[in-house]
Short mmCIF file of C-alpha atoms in Angstrom, two decimals:
data_model
loop_
_atom_site.label_atom_id
_atom_site.label_comp_id
_atom_site.label_asym_id
_atom_site.label_seq_id
_atom_site.Cartn_x
_atom_site.Cartn_y
_atom_site.Cartn_z
CA MET Z 218 146.82 82.25 129.37
CA LYS Z 219 147.86 79.52 127.02
CA ILE Z 220 150.34 77.32 128.87
CA LEU Z 221 152.60 74.45 127.81
CA ILE Z 222 153.32 71.85 130.49
CA ALA Z 223 156.29 69.57 129.72
CA GLU Z 224 156.25 66.94 132.46
CA ASP Z 225 156.69 63.16 132.12
CA ASP Z 226 155.34 62.27 135.57
CA GLU Z 227 151.65 61.52 134.95
CA GLU Z 228 150.53 62.45 138.46
CA THR Z 229 152.33 65.80 138.46
CA ALA Z 230 151.24 66.62 134.93
CA GLY Z 231 147.62 65.79 135.73
CA PHE Z 232 147.72 67.85 138.92
CA LEU Z 233 149.12 70.89 137.09
CA THR Z 234 146.82 70.57 134.12
CA GLN Z 235 143.69 70.28 136.22
CA GLY Z 236 144.68 73.12 138.55
CA LEU Z 237 145.56 75.52 135.74
CA ARG Z 238 142.42 74.73 133.78
CA GLU Z 239 140.28 75.29 136.87
CA VAL Z 240 141.60 78.85 137.16
CA GLY Z 241 140.84 79.57 133.51
CA HIS Z 242 143.97 78.73 131.54
CA VAL Z 243 144.32 76.74 128.32
CA VAL Z 244 146.83 73.95 128.83
CA SER Z 245 148.76 71.73 126.40
CA ARG Z 246 150.82 68.80 127.66
CA ALA Z 247 154.06 67.20 126.49
CA ALA Z 248 155.45 64.04 128.06
CA SER Z 249 158.93 64.18 126.48
CA GLY Z 250 161.52 66.74 125.51
CA ASN Z 251 161.00 66.09 121.82
CA ASP Z 252 157.25 66.65 122.13
CA ALA Z 253 157.86 69.83 124.12
CA LEU Z 254 160.25 71.15 121.47
CA PHE Z 255 157.75 70.38 118.71
CA LEU Z 256 154.83 72.07 120.48
CA ALA Z 257 156.83 75.12 121.57
CA THR Z 258 158.03 75.74 118.01
CA SER Z 259 154.76 75.01 116.22
CA GLU Z 260 152.33 76.86 118.52
CA THR Z 261 152.34 80.14 120.43
CA PHE Z 262 152.20 79.99 124.24
CA ASP Z 263 152.10 82.71 126.86
CA VAL Z 264 154.29 80.72 129.24
CA MET Z 265 155.72 77.22 129.59
CA VAL Z 266 156.65 74.89 132.43
CA LEU Z 267 159.60 72.60 131.67
CA ASP Z 268 160.53 69.66 133.86
CA ARG Z 269 164.31 69.40 134.01
CA MET Z 270 164.46 65.60 133.70
CA LEU Z 271 162.35 64.87 130.62
CA PRO Z 272 162.87 61.67 128.61
CA GLY Z 273 164.60 62.12 125.27
CA LEU Z 274 165.74 65.71 125.32
CA ASP Z 275 166.01 66.97 128.87
CA GLY Z 276 164.31 70.20 129.84
CA LEU Z 277 167.49 72.30 129.80
CA SER Z 278 168.40 71.06 126.31
CA VAL Z 279 164.90 71.93 125.12
CA LEU Z 280 165.25 75.41 126.58
CA LYS Z 281 168.65 75.97 124.98
CA MET Z 282 167.35 74.89 121.58
CA LEU Z 283 164.30 77.11 121.86
CA ARG Z 284 166.34 80.15 122.82
CA ALA Z 285 168.86 79.48 120.06
CA GLY Z 286 165.97 79.28 117.61
CA GLY Z 287 164.54 82.61 118.74
CA VAL Z 288 161.61 81.28 120.80
CA ARG Z 289 161.33 83.65 123.75
CA THR Z 290 158.25 82.26 125.51
CA PRO Z 291 158.74 82.79 129.27
CA ALA Z 292 159.82 79.51 130.88
CA LEU Z 293 159.67 78.17 134.42
CA MET Z 294 161.93 75.19 135.12
CA LEU Z 295 160.34 72.63 137.42
CA THR Z 296 162.64 70.06 138.98
CA ALA Z 297 163.67 67.99 141.97
CA VAL Z 298 167.29 69.09 141.46
CA SER Z 299 168.03 71.66 144.14
CA ARG Z 300 171.74 72.40 143.68
CA ILE Z 301 172.52 76.08 143.22
CA VAL Z 302 174.79 75.32 140.26
CA ASP Z 303 171.85 73.69 138.41
CA ARG Z 304 169.58 76.65 139.11
CA VAL Z 305 172.23 79.09 137.91
CA GLU Z 306 172.81 77.03 134.75
CA ALA Z 307 169.10 77.07 133.91
CA LEU Z 308 168.75 80.82 134.51
CA GLU Z 309 171.85 81.60 132.46
CA ASN Z 310 170.48 79.57 129.56
CA GLY Z 311 167.15 81.34 129.27
CA ALA Z 312 164.92 80.18 132.13
CA ASP Z 313 162.82 82.97 133.62
CA ASP Z 314 162.23 81.21 136.93
CA TYR Z 315 163.07 77.96 138.71
CA LEU Z 316 160.84 76.03 141.13
CA ILE Z 317 161.92 72.98 143.11
CA LYS Z 318 159.70 69.96 143.77
CA PRO Z 319 157.71 69.49 145.91
CA PHE Z 320 155.90 72.78 145.41
CA ALA Z 321 152.59 74.46 146.20
CA PHE Z 322 150.27 75.02 143.27
CA SER Z 323 149.51 78.55 144.46
CA GLU Z 324 153.20 79.47 144.31
CA LEU Z 325 153.65 77.98 140.85
CA HIS Z 326 150.57 79.83 139.59
CA ALA Z 327 151.81 83.11 141.08
CA ARG Z 328 155.25 82.64 139.49
CA LEU Z 329 153.70 81.94 136.08
CA ASN Z 330 151.63 85.11 136.34
CA VAL Z 331 154.73 87.12 137.18
CA ILE Z 332 156.92 85.91 134.33
CA ALA Z 333 154.05 86.16 131.85
CA ARG Z 334 153.65 89.86 132.74
CA ARG Z 335 157.29 90.72 132.16
CA PRO Z 336 157.91 92.81 129.06
CA THR Z 337 159.28 90.88 126.11
CA PRO Z 338 162.98 91.67 125.67
CA PRO Z 339 164.01 93.27 122.38
CA GLU Z 340 165.08 90.97 119.58
CA THR Z 341 168.65 89.89 120.16
CA GLU Z 342 171.03 91.18 117.54
CA ARG Z 343 172.58 88.21 115.78
CA SER Z 344 175.27 89.64 113.52
CA LEU Z 345 177.17 92.69 112.33
CA ASN Z 346 178.30 93.17 108.73
CA VAL Z 347 180.61 95.88 107.40
CA MET Z 348 182.09 95.49 103.92
CA ASP Z 349 183.63 91.97 103.85
CA LEU Z 350 183.68 91.65 107.64
CA GLU Z 351 181.05 89.63 109.50
CA LEU Z 352 180.56 89.06 113.22
CA ASP Z 353 178.28 86.33 114.55
CA LEU Z 354 177.42 87.91 117.91
CA GLN Z 355 175.79 84.84 119.39
CA LYS Z 356 178.49 82.31 118.50
CA ARG Z 357 181.26 84.92 118.82
CA ILE Z 358 182.73 84.10 115.42
CA ALA Z 359 184.45 86.63 113.13
CA ARG Z 360 184.97 86.27 109.39
CA ARG Z 361 186.55 88.31 106.65
CA GLY Z 362 185.68 87.46 103.08
CA GLY Z 363 183.97 84.33 104.38
CA ARG Z 364 187.15 83.11 106.08
CA ARG Z 365 186.99 82.50 109.80
CA LEU Z 366 189.37 84.55 111.94
CA ASP Z 367 191.01 83.24 115.10
CA LEU Z 368 190.39 86.16 117.46
CA GLN Z 369 190.93 86.34 121.19
CA PRO Z 370 187.91 87.55 123.23
CA ARG Z 371 189.35 91.07 123.66
CA GLU Z 372 190.16 91.29 119.94
CA PHE Z 373 186.60 90.25 119.09
CA THR Z 374 185.21 92.92 121.42
CA MET Z 375 187.48 95.56 119.89
CA LEU Z 376 186.42 94.60 116.36
CA GLU Z 377 182.78 94.71 117.46
CA ALA Z 378 183.27 98.24 118.84
CA LEU Z 379 184.90 99.39 115.60
CA MET Z 380 182.20 97.82 113.43
CA ARG Z 381 179.37 99.30 115.50
CA ASN Z 382 180.95 102.70 114.88
CA ALA Z 383 182.00 102.12 111.29
CA HIS Z 384 181.38 105.71 110.19
CA ARG Z 385 183.21 107.45 113.05
CA VAL Z 386 186.69 107.59 114.51
CA MET Z 387 187.13 105.56 117.69
CA THR Z 388 189.65 107.28 119.95
CA ARG Z 389 191.94 105.47 122.39
CA THR Z 390 189.77 106.71 125.23
CA MET Z 391 186.60 105.35 123.62
CA LEU Z 392 188.20 101.95 123.00
CA LEU Z 393 189.51 101.76 126.55
CA GLU Z 394 186.04 102.48 127.91
CA GLN Z 395 184.21 100.06 125.59
CA VAL Z 396 186.69 97.21 125.42
CA TRP Z 397 188.43 97.30 128.80
CA ASP Z 398 185.87 99.28 130.80
CA PHE Z 399 188.36 101.56 132.53
CA ASP Z 400 189.28 105.22 132.31
CA PHE Z 401 191.86 106.68 129.98
CA ASP Z 402 195.49 106.48 131.04
CA PRO Z 403 197.79 108.39 128.65
CA ARG Z 404 200.70 106.13 129.58
CA THR Z 405 199.17 102.84 128.42
CA ASN Z 406 199.81 101.38 124.98
CA ILE Z 407 197.33 98.54 125.40
CA VAL Z 408 195.09 99.91 122.64
CA GLU Z 409 197.92 100.16 120.13
CA THR Z 410 199.12 96.66 120.99
CA HIS Z 411 195.70 95.09 120.48
CA ILE Z 412 195.02 97.11 117.32
CA SER Z 413 198.31 95.82 115.88
CA ARG Z 414 197.41 92.20 116.65
CA LEU Z 415 193.86 92.59 115.38
CA ARG Z 416 195.05 94.30 112.19
CA ALA Z 417 197.51 91.48 111.49
CA LYS Z 418 194.77 88.86 111.80
CA LEU Z 419 192.26 90.83 109.74
CA ASN Z 420 194.70 91.60 106.92
CA ALA Z 421 196.38 88.22 106.52
CA GLY Z 422 195.76 87.19 102.91
CA PHE Z 423 194.09 90.50 101.97
CA GLU Z 424 195.57 93.49 100.15
CA GLU Z 425 193.37 96.15 101.72
CA ASP Z 426 193.86 97.18 105.35
CA ALA Z 427 190.63 96.63 107.28
CA ILE Z 428 191.52 99.25 109.93
CA ILE Z 429 192.25 102.87 109.09
CA THR Z 430 194.52 104.83 111.41
CA VAL Z 431 193.48 108.47 111.68
CA ARG Z 432 196.65 110.16 112.89
CA GLY Z 433 196.24 112.08 116.10
CA SER Z 434 192.64 110.88 116.52
CA GLY Z 435 192.17 107.13 116.59
CA TYR Z 436 190.95 104.27 114.41
CA MET Z 437 188.14 103.43 112.02
CA ILE Z 438 187.01 100.21 110.40
CA ARG Z 439 187.09 100.45 106.61
CA SER Z 440 183.46 100.76 105.54
CA GLU Z 441 183.71 101.69 101.87
#
């Protein structure tokens, strides 16, 4: 495997580099977060080891920037920080594994082999576009005609459901299941209430209604 080691401690970096090369891997080293970011975006690696406390950009910042830029190289965070909250933060921001110092080389090598064998996840969808409506799915931003809309999280999710099904009617039951994740209750008017609020925000300043009401059936996003 081709492995990137981002570690500023010379002794640890030398130990890892020598050990990984002895078992047949090609290793590149970075001693700072900036160097790690440069190498990870300019070369292709099978896996990378990121120390959490790198000079310049710290390891977590490097990881966030890589993931935001579409670099999906499997990453193992290596750190002396053992708090659960730090481990959770790293995993939620794109780390594939987390190993606390001090560590055994055999365990690190086994963990690298495991994350390198995992199937590459499908390309993350970044946006949805229907007519003059645009959703940035990563930043959770909605726009109509280039103008940013101030949507609540539930309103954004409802608009996303409508846009993903732009050529079909979304019934109340379907919206309840996709937006609220609970079964249909004929007594609730939660769908109508949220549709009304969403429609008001979408249509402010525009002549054409972005949401079509199909009487007796449900709702559609205007797609033509």
